[in-house]
PDB file of C-alpha atoms in Angstrom:
ATOM      1  CA  UNK A   1     -87.304  34.265  16.406  1.00  0.00           C
ATOM      2  CA  UNK A   2     -86.613  32.733  19.791  1.00  0.00           C
ATOM      3  CA  UNK A   3     -89.532  30.559  20.857  1.00  0.00           C
ATOM      4  CA  UNK A   4     -89.473  27.341  22.894  1.00  0.00           C
ATOM      5  CA  UNK A   5     -92.111  25.507  24.971  1.00  0.00           C
ATOM      6  CA  UNK A   6     -90.663  27.339  27.991  1.00  0.00           C
ATOM      7  CA  UNK A   7     -91.089  30.804  26.447  1.00  0.00           C
ATOM      8  CA  UNK A   8     -93.184  33.078  28.659  1.00  0.00           C
ATOM      9  CA  UNK A   9     -96.239  34.428  26.856  1.00  0.00           C
ATOM     10  CA  UNK A  10     -98.514  37.351  27.691  1.00  0.00           C
ATOM     11  CA  UNK A  11    -102.071  37.891  26.408  1.00  0.00           C
ATOM     12  CA  UNK A  12    -103.103  41.517  25.960  1.00  0.00           C
ATOM     13  CA  UNK A  13    -106.859  41.979  25.860  1.00  0.00           C
ATOM     14  CA  UNK A  14    -107.396  38.782  27.848  1.00  0.00           C
ATOM     15  CA  UNK A  15    -110.787  39.921  29.200  1.00  0.00           C
ATOM     16  CA  UNK A  16    -112.091  40.451  25.665  1.00  0.00           C
ATOM     17  CA  UNK A  17    -114.264  37.478  24.589  1.00  0.00           C
ATOM     18  CA  UNK A  18    -111.816  36.493  21.820  1.00  0.00           C
ATOM     19  CA  UNK A  19    -108.782  37.009  24.045  1.00  0.00           C
ATOM     20  CA  UNK A  20    -110.275  34.986  26.888  1.00  0.00           C
ATOM     21  CA  UNK A  21    -111.267  32.091  24.634  1.00  0.00           C
ATOM     22  CA  UNK A  22    -107.915  31.807  22.897  1.00  0.00           C
ATOM     23  CA  UNK A  23    -105.885  32.361  26.062  1.00  0.00           C
ATOM     24  CA  UNK A  24    -107.559  29.223  27.432  1.00  0.00           C
ATOM     25  CA  UNK A  25    -106.849  27.349  24.177  1.00  0.00           C
ATOM     26  CA  UNK A  26    -103.196  28.381  24.147  1.00  0.00           C
ATOM     27  CA  UNK A  27    -102.766  27.348  27.760  1.00  0.00           C
ATOM     28  CA  UNK A  28    -104.500  24.007  27.176  1.00  0.00           C
ATOM     29  CA  UNK A  29    -102.173  23.342  24.215  1.00  0.00           C
ATOM     30  CA  UNK A  30     -99.177  23.663  26.526  1.00  0.00           C
ATOM     31  CA  UNK A  31     -98.120  27.243  25.834  1.00  0.00           C
ATOM     32  CA  UNK A  32     -96.520  28.870  28.873  1.00  0.00           C
ATOM     33  CA  UNK A  33     -99.046  31.710  29.248  1.00  0.00           C
ATOM     34  CA  UNK A  34     -97.965  33.567  32.386  1.00  0.00           C
ATOM     35  CA  UNK A  35    -100.414  36.480  32.648  1.00  0.00           C
ATOM     36  CA  UNK A  36    -102.942  38.688  30.939  1.00  0.00           C
ATOM     37  CA  UNK A  37    -103.340  42.436  30.557  1.00  0.00           C
ATOM     38  CA  UNK A  38    -106.567  44.430  30.265  1.00  0.00           C
ATOM     39  CA  UNK A  39    -106.626  48.095  31.233  1.00  0.00           C
ATOM     40  CA  UNK A  40    -109.031  48.693  34.106  1.00  0.00           C
ATOM     41  CA  UNK A  41    -109.450  44.953  34.766  1.00  0.00           C
ATOM     42  CA  UNK A  42    -106.327  44.354  36.845  1.00  0.00           C
ATOM     43  CA  UNK A  43    -106.480  42.418  40.093  1.00  0.00           C
ATOM     44  CA  UNK A  44    -108.666  39.544  38.928  1.00  0.00           C
ATOM     45  CA  UNK A  45    -107.847  36.050  37.724  1.00  0.00           C
ATOM     46  CA  UNK A  46    -108.985  34.455  34.471  1.00  0.00           C
ATOM     47  CA  UNK A  47    -108.218  30.828  33.561  1.00  0.00           C
ATOM     48  CA  UNK A  48    -105.993  30.756  36.677  1.00  0.00           C
ATOM     49  CA  UNK A  49    -103.947  33.593  35.180  1.00  0.00           C
ATOM     50  CA  UNK A  50    -103.399  36.927  36.949  1.00  0.00           C
ATOM     51  CA  UNK A  51    -104.712  39.953  35.069  1.00  0.00           C
ATOM     52  CA  UNK A  52    -102.851  43.271  35.202  1.00  0.00           C
ATOM     53  CA  UNK A  53    -103.646  46.803  34.079  1.00  0.00           C
ATOM     54  CA  UNK A  54    -100.204  47.367  32.562  1.00  0.00           C
ATOM     55  CA  UNK A  55     -97.739  45.258  30.584  1.00  0.00           C
ATOM     56  CA  UNK A  56     -94.938  46.464  32.839  1.00  0.00           C
ATOM     57  CA  UNK A  57     -96.754  45.041  35.884  1.00  0.00           C
ATOM     58  CA  UNK A  58     -97.180  41.683  34.135  1.00  0.00           C
ATOM     59  CA  UNK A  59     -93.496  41.585  33.169  1.00  0.00           C
ATOM     60  CA  UNK A  60     -92.458  42.406  36.741  1.00  0.00           C
ATOM     61  CA  UNK A  61     -94.669  39.571  37.979  1.00  0.00           C
ATOM     62  CA  UNK A  62     -93.319  37.053  35.453  1.00  0.00           C
ATOM     63  CA  UNK A  63     -89.692  38.171  35.687  1.00  0.00           C
ATOM     64  CA  UNK A  64     -89.538  38.464  31.903  1.00  0.00           C
ATOM     65  CA  UNK A  65     -91.844  37.880  28.931  1.00  0.00           C
ATOM     66  CA  UNK A  66     -90.706  36.478  25.582  1.00  0.00           C
ATOM     67  CA  UNK A  67     -93.815  37.064  23.456  1.00  0.00           C
ATOM     68  CA  UNK A  68     -97.216  38.711  23.604  1.00  0.00           C
ATOM     69  CA  UNK A  69    -100.435  38.017  21.712  1.00  0.00           C
ATOM     70  CA  UNK A  70    -102.647  41.076  21.232  1.00  0.00           C
ATOM     71  CA  UNK A  71    -106.453  40.886  20.990  1.00  0.00           C
ATOM     72  CA  UNK A  72    -107.391  44.501  21.823  1.00  0.00           C
ATOM     73  CA  UNK A  73    -109.668  46.746  19.733  1.00  0.00           C
ATOM     74  CA  UNK A  74    -108.195  48.118  16.460  1.00  0.00           C
ATOM     75  CA  UNK A  75    -107.825  51.691  17.684  1.00  0.00           C
ATOM     76  CA  UNK A  76    -106.090  50.580  20.880  1.00  0.00           C
ATOM     77  CA  UNK A  77    -103.757  48.085  19.200  1.00  0.00           C
ATOM     78  CA  UNK A  78    -100.951  50.572  18.532  1.00  0.00           C
ATOM     79  CA  UNK A  79    -100.789  51.640  22.185  1.00  0.00           C
ATOM     80  CA  UNK A  80    -100.868  47.994  23.295  1.00  0.00           C
ATOM     81  CA  UNK A  81     -98.012  47.030  20.973  1.00  0.00           C
ATOM     82  CA  UNK A  82     -95.910  50.080  21.882  1.00  0.00           C
ATOM     83  CA  UNK A  83     -96.441  49.286  25.558  1.00  0.00           C
ATOM     84  CA  UNK A  84     -95.143  45.753  24.925  1.00  0.00           C
ATOM     85  CA  UNK A  85     -92.074  47.071  23.095  1.00  0.00           C
ATOM     86  CA  UNK A  86     -91.334  49.558  25.890  1.00  0.00           C
ATOM     87  CA  UNK A  87     -91.514  46.656  28.365  1.00  0.00           C
ATOM     88  CA  UNK A  88     -88.819  44.807  26.400  1.00  0.00           C
ATOM     89  CA  UNK A  89     -90.985  42.114  24.772  1.00  0.00           C
ATOM     90  CA  UNK A  90     -89.243  41.125  21.542  1.00  0.00           C
ATOM     91  CA  UNK A  91     -91.982  39.151  19.748  1.00  0.00           C
ATOM     92  CA  UNK A  92     -95.506  40.430  19.103  1.00  0.00           C
ATOM     93  CA  UNK A  93     -98.437  38.634  17.472  1.00  0.00           C
ATOM     94  CA  UNK A  94    -101.197  41.025  16.362  1.00  0.00           C
ATOM     95  CA  UNK A  95    -104.425  39.051  16.013  1.00  0.00           C
ATOM     96  CA  UNK A  96    -106.465  42.258  15.769  1.00  0.00           C
ATOM     97  CA  UNK A  97    -107.609  43.187  12.262  1.00  0.00           C
ATOM     98  CA  UNK A  98    -108.690  46.560  10.919  1.00  0.00           C
ATOM     99  CA  UNK A  99    -105.890  48.515  12.593  1.00  0.00           C
ATOM    100  CA  UNK A 100    -105.456  51.937  10.902  1.00  0.00           C
ATOM    101  CA  UNK A 101    -102.599  51.698   8.357  1.00  0.00           C
ATOM    102  CA  UNK A 102    -100.805  54.753   9.755  1.00  0.00           C
ATOM    103  CA  UNK A 103    -100.786  53.097  13.186  1.00  0.00           C
ATOM    104  CA  UNK A 104     -99.068  50.062  11.662  1.00  0.00           C
ATOM    105  CA  UNK A 105     -96.499  52.296   9.951  1.00  0.00           C
ATOM    106  CA  UNK A 106     -95.704  53.929  13.304  1.00  0.00           C
ATOM    107  CA  UNK A 107     -95.491  50.546  15.006  1.00  0.00           C
ATOM    108  CA  UNK A 108     -93.163  49.075  12.390  1.00  0.00           C
ATOM    109  CA  UNK A 109     -90.846  52.091  12.628  1.00  0.00           C
ATOM    110  CA  UNK A 110     -90.563  51.518  16.379  1.00  0.00           C
ATOM    111  CA  UNK A 111     -90.199  47.756  15.905  1.00  0.00           C
ATOM    112  CA  UNK A 112     -87.365  48.205  13.427  1.00  0.00           C
ATOM    113  CA  UNK A 113     -85.557  50.573  15.778  1.00  0.00           C
ATOM    114  CA  UNK A 114     -85.885  48.138  18.705  1.00  0.00           C
ATOM    115  CA  UNK A 115     -85.330  44.929  16.684  1.00  0.00           C
ATOM    116  CA  UNK A 116     -88.821  43.656  17.599  1.00  0.00           C
ATOM    117  CA  UNK A 117     -90.485  40.918  15.556  1.00  0.00           C
ATOM    118  CA  UNK A 118     -94.088  41.836  14.685  1.00  0.00           C
ATOM    119  CA  UNK A 119     -96.440  39.263  13.161  1.00  0.00           C
ATOM    120  CA  UNK A 120     -99.708  40.624  11.790  1.00  0.00           C
ATOM    121  CA  UNK A 121    -101.992  42.454  12.026  1.00  0.00           C
ATOM    122  CA  UNK A 122    -104.935  40.202  11.186  1.00  0.00           C
ATOM    123  CA  UNK A 123    -102.766  37.157  11.914  1.00  0.00           C
ATOM    124  CA  UNK A 124    -103.769  33.772  13.288  1.00  0.00           C
ATOM    125  CA  UNK A 125    -100.272  33.599  14.757  1.00  0.00           C
ATOM    126  CA  UNK A 126     -97.737  30.809  15.115  1.00  0.00           C
ATOM    127  CA  UNK A 127     -97.979  27.129  15.925  1.00  0.00           C
ATOM    128  CA  UNK A 128     -95.159  24.700  16.619  1.00  0.00           C
ATOM    129  CA  UNK A 129     -97.205  21.482  16.437  1.00  0.00           C
ATOM    130  CA  UNK A 130     -97.270  19.569  19.686  1.00  0.00           C
ATOM    131  CA  UNK A 131     -95.326  22.249  21.540  1.00  0.00           C
ATOM    132  CA  UNK A 132     -96.510  25.841  21.268  1.00  0.00           C
ATOM    133  CA  UNK A 133     -99.506  27.880  20.119  1.00  0.00           C
ATOM    134  CA  UNK A 134     -99.489  31.676  19.852  1.00  0.00           C
ATOM    135  CA  UNK A 135    -102.737  33.108  18.519  1.00  0.00           C
ATOM    136  CA  UNK A 136    -105.830  31.542  16.993  1.00  0.00           C
ATOM    137  CA  UNK A 137    -104.369  28.742  14.853  1.00  0.00           C
ATOM    138  CA  UNK A 138    -106.633  25.680  14.720  1.00  0.00           C
ATOM    139  CA  UNK A 139    -104.298  23.060  16.148  1.00  0.00           C
ATOM    140  CA  UNK A 140    -106.280  19.992  15.058  1.00  0.00           C
ATOM    141  CA  UNK A 141    -105.081  20.394  11.467  1.00  0.00           C
ATOM    142  CA  UNK A 142    -101.404  20.174  12.407  1.00  0.00           C
ATOM    143  CA  UNK A 143     -99.082  17.352  13.368  1.00  0.00           C
ATOM    144  CA  UNK A 144     -95.393  17.454  14.390  1.00  0.00           C
ATOM    145  CA  UNK A 145     -92.919  17.032  11.543  1.00  0.00           C
ATOM    146  CA  UNK A 146     -90.302  18.806   9.447  1.00  0.00           C
ATOM    147  CA  UNK A 147     -92.200  20.978   6.932  1.00  0.00           C
ATOM    148  CA  UNK A 148     -92.321  24.695   7.695  1.00  0.00           C
ATOM    149  CA  UNK A 149     -95.374  26.605   6.440  1.00  0.00           C
ATOM    150  CA  UNK A 150     -95.453  30.377   5.856  1.00  0.00           C
ATOM    151  CA  UNK A 151     -98.717  31.888   4.673  1.00  0.00           C
ATOM    152  CA  UNK A 152    -100.684  35.110   4.266  1.00  0.00           C
ATOM    153  CA  UNK A 153    -104.147  33.484   4.365  1.00  0.00           C
ATOM    154  CA  UNK A 154    -105.207  31.977   7.701  1.00  0.00           C
ATOM    155  CA  UNK A 155    -108.038  29.730   6.538  1.00  0.00           C
ATOM    156  CA  UNK A 156    -106.057  28.439   3.571  1.00  0.00           C
ATOM    157  CA  UNK A 157    -103.167  27.536   5.869  1.00  0.00           C
ATOM    158  CA  UNK A 158    -105.458  25.025   7.615  1.00  0.00           C
ATOM    159  CA  UNK A 159    -106.250  23.369   4.301  1.00  0.00           C
ATOM    160  CA  UNK A 160    -102.539  23.188   3.478  1.00  0.00           C
ATOM    161  CA  UNK A 161    -101.694  21.784   6.920  1.00  0.00           C
ATOM    162  CA  UNK A 162    -104.448  19.161   6.695  1.00  0.00           C
ATOM    163  CA  UNK A 163    -103.319  18.163   3.206  1.00  0.00           C
ATOM    164  CA  UNK A 164     -99.740  17.728   4.436  1.00  0.00           C
ATOM    165  CA  UNK A 165    -100.864  15.868   7.558  1.00  0.00           C
ATOM    166  CA  UNK A 166    -103.016  13.434   5.572  1.00  0.00           C
ATOM    167  CA  UNK A 167    -100.018  12.782   3.323  1.00  0.00           C
ATOM    168  CA  UNK A 168     -97.847  11.922   6.327  1.00  0.00           C
ATOM    169  CA  UNK A 169     -95.862  15.154   6.156  1.00  0.00           C
ATOM    170  CA  UNK A 170     -95.894  16.791   9.587  1.00  0.00           C
ATOM    171  CA  UNK A 171     -95.039  20.428  10.197  1.00  0.00           C
ATOM    172  CA  UNK A 172     -92.160  21.956  12.160  1.00  0.00           C
ATOM    173  CA  UNK A 173     -93.850  25.354  12.396  1.00  0.00           C
ATOM    174  CA  UNK A 174     -96.653  27.296  10.728  1.00  0.00           C
ATOM    175  CA  UNK A 175     -96.689  31.085  10.613  1.00  0.00           C
ATOM    176  CA  UNK A 176     -99.517  33.294   9.387  1.00  0.00           C
ATOM    177  CA  UNK A 177     -98.091  36.699   8.428  1.00  0.00           C
ATOM    178  CA  UNK A 178    -101.504  38.380   8.345  1.00  0.00           C
ATOM    179  CA  UNK A 179    -103.730  39.387   5.470  1.00  0.00           C
ATOM    180  CA  UNK A 180    -103.803  43.180   5.837  1.00  0.00           C
ATOM    181  CA  UNK A 181    -102.093  45.294   3.181  1.00  0.00           C
ATOM    182  CA  UNK A 182     -99.358  46.414   5.603  1.00  0.00           C
ATOM    183  CA  UNK A 183     -97.981  43.677   7.837  1.00  0.00           C
ATOM    184  CA  UNK A 184     -94.964  43.288  10.077  1.00  0.00           C
ATOM    185  CA  UNK A 185     -92.700  40.366   9.248  1.00  0.00           C
ATOM    186  CA  UNK A 186     -92.410  39.206   5.645  1.00  0.00           C
ATOM    187  CA  UNK A 187     -91.916  35.998   3.688  1.00  0.00           C
ATOM    188  CA  UNK A 188     -88.268  36.969   3.292  1.00  0.00           C
ATOM    189  CA  UNK A 189     -87.714  37.304   7.048  1.00  0.00           C
ATOM    190  CA  UNK A 190     -89.313  33.958   7.816  1.00  0.00           C
ATOM    191  CA  UNK A 191     -87.451  32.235   5.015  1.00  0.00           C
ATOM    192  CA  UNK A 192     -84.273  33.435   6.700  1.00  0.00           C
ATOM    193  CA  UNK A 193     -85.479  31.952   9.989  1.00  0.00           C
ATOM    194  CA  UNK A 194     -86.529  28.578   8.580  1.00  0.00           C
ATOM    195  CA  UNK A 195     -83.465  28.290   6.349  1.00  0.00           C
ATOM    196  CA  UNK A 196     -81.380  27.886   9.519  1.00  0.00           C
ATOM    197  CA  UNK A 197     -83.946  26.020  11.631  1.00  0.00           C
ATOM    198  CA  UNK A 198     -82.621  22.541  12.376  1.00  0.00           C
ATOM    199  CA  UNK A 199     -86.151  21.140  12.731  1.00  0.00           C
ATOM    200  CA  UNK A 200     -87.236  22.246   9.245  1.00  0.00           C
ATOM    201  CA  UNK A 201     -86.271  20.185   6.179  1.00  0.00           C
ATOM    202  CA  UNK A 202     -88.623  21.749   3.619  1.00  0.00           C
ATOM    203  CA  UNK A 203     -90.628  24.971   3.360  1.00  0.00           C
ATOM    204  CA  UNK A 204     -94.088  25.626   1.918  1.00  0.00           C
ATOM    205  CA  UNK A 205     -94.810  29.249   1.040  1.00  0.00           C
ATOM    206  CA  UNK A 206     -98.473  30.216   0.505  1.00  0.00           C
ATOM    207  CA  UNK A 207     -99.084  33.635  -1.064  1.00  0.00           C
ATOM    208  CA  UNK A 208    -102.079  35.422  -2.583  1.00  0.00           C
ATOM    209  CA  UNK A 209    -102.751  38.345  -4.911  1.00  0.00           C
ATOM    210  CA  UNK A 210    -101.727  41.783  -3.691  1.00  0.00           C
ATOM    211  CA  UNK A 211     -98.339  43.055  -2.603  1.00  0.00           C
ATOM    212  CA  UNK A 212     -95.238  43.058  -4.713  1.00  0.00           C
ATOM    213  CA  UNK A 213     -92.273  41.492  -2.920  1.00  0.00           C
ATOM    214  CA  UNK A 214     -92.252  38.136  -4.681  1.00  0.00           C
ATOM    215  CA  UNK A 215     -89.242  38.997  -6.891  1.00  0.00           C
ATOM    216  CA  UNK A 216     -87.061  39.631  -3.830  1.00  0.00           C
ATOM    217  CA  UNK A 217     -88.471  36.537  -2.124  1.00  0.00           C
ATOM    218  CA  UNK A 218     -87.876  34.324  -5.152  1.00  0.00           C
ATOM    219  CA  UNK A 219     -84.376  35.697  -5.638  1.00  0.00           C
ATOM    220  CA  UNK A 220     -83.519  35.051  -1.994  1.00  0.00           C
ATOM    221  CA  UNK A 221     -84.740  31.458  -2.279  1.00  0.00           C
ATOM    222  CA  UNK A 222     -82.614  30.905  -5.392  1.00  0.00           C
ATOM    223  CA  UNK A 223     -79.484  32.460  -3.900  1.00  0.00           C
ATOM    224  CA  UNK A 224     -79.574  31.690  -0.188  1.00  0.00           C
ATOM    225  CA  UNK A 225     -81.976  28.865   0.718  1.00  0.00           C
ATOM    226  CA  UNK A 226     -80.505  25.382   0.424  1.00  0.00           C
ATOM    227  CA  UNK A 227     -83.652  23.642   1.661  1.00  0.00           C
ATOM    228  CA  UNK A 228     -86.454  22.658  -0.727  1.00  0.00           C
ATOM    229  CA  UNK A 229     -89.146  25.356  -1.106  1.00  0.00           C
ATOM    230  CA  UNK A 230     -92.575  24.804  -2.665  1.00  0.00           C
ATOM    231  CA  UNK A 231     -94.928  27.716  -3.400  1.00  0.00           C
ATOM    232  CA  UNK A 232     -98.652  28.036  -3.865  1.00  0.00           C
ATOM    233  CA  UNK A 233    -100.365  31.285  -4.911  1.00  0.00           C
ATOM    234  CA  UNK A 234    -104.079  31.648  -4.189  1.00  0.00           C
ATOM    235  CA  UNK A 235    -106.178  33.447  -6.777  1.00  0.00           C
ATOM    236  CA  UNK A 236    -104.234  32.163  -9.745  1.00  0.00           C
ATOM    237  CA  UNK A 237    -107.305  32.290 -11.957  1.00  0.00           C
ATOM    238  CA  UNK A 238    -108.700  35.524 -10.554  1.00  0.00           C
ATOM    239  CA  UNK A 239    -109.263  38.161 -13.289  1.00  0.00           C
ATOM    240  CA  UNK A 240    -106.435  40.689 -13.528  1.00  0.00           C
ATOM    241  CA  UNK A 241    -108.625  43.574 -12.327  1.00  0.00           C
ATOM    242  CA  UNK A 242    -109.794  41.722  -9.190  1.00  0.00           C
ATOM    243  CA  UNK A 243    -108.244  41.076  -5.781  1.00  0.00           C
ATOM    244  CA  UNK A 244    -108.712  38.342  -3.211  1.00  0.00           C
ATOM    245  CA  UNK A 245    -108.281  38.568   0.533  1.00  0.00           C
ATOM    246  CA  UNK A 246    -110.380  39.665   3.481  1.00  0.00           C
ATOM    247  CA  UNK A 247    -112.695  42.657   3.185  1.00  0.00           C
ATOM    248  CA  UNK A 248    -110.372  45.169   4.857  1.00  0.00           C
ATOM    249  CA  UNK A 249    -107.412  44.149   2.692  1.00  0.00           C
ATOM    250  CA  UNK A 250    -109.450  44.434  -0.515  1.00  0.00           C
ATOM    251  CA  UNK A 251    -110.818  47.870   0.421  1.00  0.00           C
ATOM    252  CA  UNK A 252    -107.411  49.172   1.461  1.00  0.00           C
ATOM    253  CA  UNK A 253    -105.827  47.888  -1.740  1.00  0.00           C
ATOM    254  CA  UNK A 254    -108.507  49.527  -3.887  1.00  0.00           C
ATOM    255  CA  UNK A 255    -108.178  52.830  -2.057  1.00  0.00           C
ATOM    256  CA  UNK A 256    -104.419  52.791  -2.605  1.00  0.00           C
ATOM    257  CA  UNK A 257    -104.787  52.584  -6.383  1.00  0.00           C
ATOM    258  CA  UNK A 258    -105.722  50.296  -9.274  1.00  0.00           C
ATOM    259  CA  UNK A 259    -104.727  46.655  -9.379  1.00  0.00           C
ATOM    260  CA  UNK A 260    -101.423  46.323 -11.218  1.00  0.00           C
ATOM    261  CA  UNK A 261    -100.042  43.363 -13.105  1.00  0.00           C
ATOM    262  CA  UNK A 262     -97.191  43.197 -10.575  1.00  0.00           C
ATOM    263  CA  UNK A 263     -99.646  42.273  -7.787  1.00  0.00           C
ATOM    264  CA  UNK A 264    -101.511  39.508  -9.607  1.00  0.00           C
ATOM    265  CA  UNK A 265    -101.197  35.811  -8.839  1.00  0.00           C
ATOM    266  CA  UNK A 266     -99.973  35.170 -12.389  1.00  0.00           C
ATOM    267  CA  UNK A 267     -97.060  37.569 -11.910  1.00  0.00           C
ATOM    268  CA  UNK A 268     -96.124  35.948  -8.596  1.00  0.00           C
ATOM    269  CA  UNK A 269     -96.215  32.467 -10.133  1.00  0.00           C
ATOM    270  CA  UNK A 270     -93.947  33.654 -12.944  1.00  0.00           C
ATOM    271  CA  UNK A 271     -91.457  35.101 -10.451  1.00  0.00           C
ATOM    272  CA  UNK A 272     -91.255  31.832  -8.486  1.00  0.00           C
ATOM    273  CA  UNK A 273     -90.912  29.727 -11.620  1.00  0.00           C
ATOM    274  CA  UNK A 274     -88.134  31.987 -12.878  1.00  0.00           C
ATOM    275  CA  UNK A 275     -86.271  31.219  -9.641  1.00  0.00           C
ATOM    276  CA  UNK A 276     -86.925  27.487 -10.231  1.00  0.00           C
ATOM    277  CA  UNK A 277     -89.245  27.235  -7.209  1.00  0.00           C
ATOM    278  CA  UNK A 278     -91.884  24.513  -7.787  1.00  0.00           C
ATOM    279  CA  UNK A 279     -95.372  26.062  -7.802  1.00  0.00           C
ATOM    280  CA  UNK A 280     -98.450  23.983  -6.995  1.00  0.00           C
ATOM    281  CA  UNK A 281    -101.521  24.600  -9.113  1.00  0.00           C
ATOM    282  CA  UNK A 282    -103.788  23.516  -6.267  1.00  0.00           C
ATOM    283  CA  UNK A 283    -103.303  22.733  -2.542  1.00  0.00           C
ATOM    284  CA  UNK A 284    -103.685  18.980  -3.056  1.00  0.00           C
ATOM    285  CA  UNK A 285    -100.548  19.024  -5.236  1.00  0.00           C
ATOM    286  CA  UNK A 286     -98.312  20.430  -2.476  1.00  0.00           C
ATOM    287  CA  UNK A 287     -97.419  17.116  -0.705  1.00  0.00           C
ATOM    288  CA  UNK A 288     -96.355  15.557  -4.015  1.00  0.00           C
ATOM    289  CA  UNK A 289     -94.083  18.526  -4.802  1.00  0.00           C
ATOM    290  CA  UNK A 290     -92.623  18.496  -1.278  1.00  0.00           C
ATOM    291  CA  UNK A 291     -91.784  14.801  -1.495  1.00  0.00           C
ATOM    292  CA  UNK A 292     -90.265  15.256  -4.938  1.00  0.00           C
ATOM    293  CA  UNK A 293     -88.162  18.211  -3.741  1.00  0.00           C
ATOM    294  CA  UNK A 294     -86.916  16.320  -0.676  1.00  0.00           C
ATOM    295  CA  UNK A 295     -85.661  13.469  -2.869  1.00  0.00           C
ATOM    296  CA  UNK A 296     -83.398  15.752  -4.924  1.00  0.00           C
TER     297      UNK A 296
END
């Protein structure tokens, strides 16, 4: 990750209602939004930003672009992301949800080959409180500080941020990985980023049922992360044969096969505890565990 307040940001799908609204919010927050892209809508201005038909045209106008936030329709999202990669943009936030899984597989293959960071799909993006907003994060819940937050559930991340803020624990960065079954960047990748981030002193990891990478994540924390890490797993008391998440994630998970013990919240909690990672039983307990971990 290479994001600063000076990073140049593009908004793809800026003439879409959601893209237009959040482009204005990002710009008002101080994000250096330089242009927008909407096929067939080039030549106009929106929120004092030039709109182009092609990503390449926007990059030529801006000189270079560091990150793009994509709001286009699900079946156009793959083409939009591939266009951004071909233009040399190294960081992509996919706000769009409901993207066909095979499209995401194709995108991630290309991203891996080109060393592109993909966040999402179905992500509320990234916020560096007081400095930078990429996506749809609700900034009023955040305050500048030194606690990094990595989460799969967008709405829950606001509750966590508010709980930390009310406890006087500001945040260095908050990243929503996305709630679809197949997503780009992982907990492991962002732990690697925050483990070396000089502005982050502690990390809060918020997971939910579904998926099965918690053993690798927990092992990495135990072996390679010197900073305090606190975990919270949503759905801890959900019955074993049930899943939580948004509608598309639940449907996709059910179509892929039965719920296994390895994807339950209980299994994830056990994996984190085995690695001696403190696990909160409820969001309100997180600030207490963070403070306790920082004192060690």
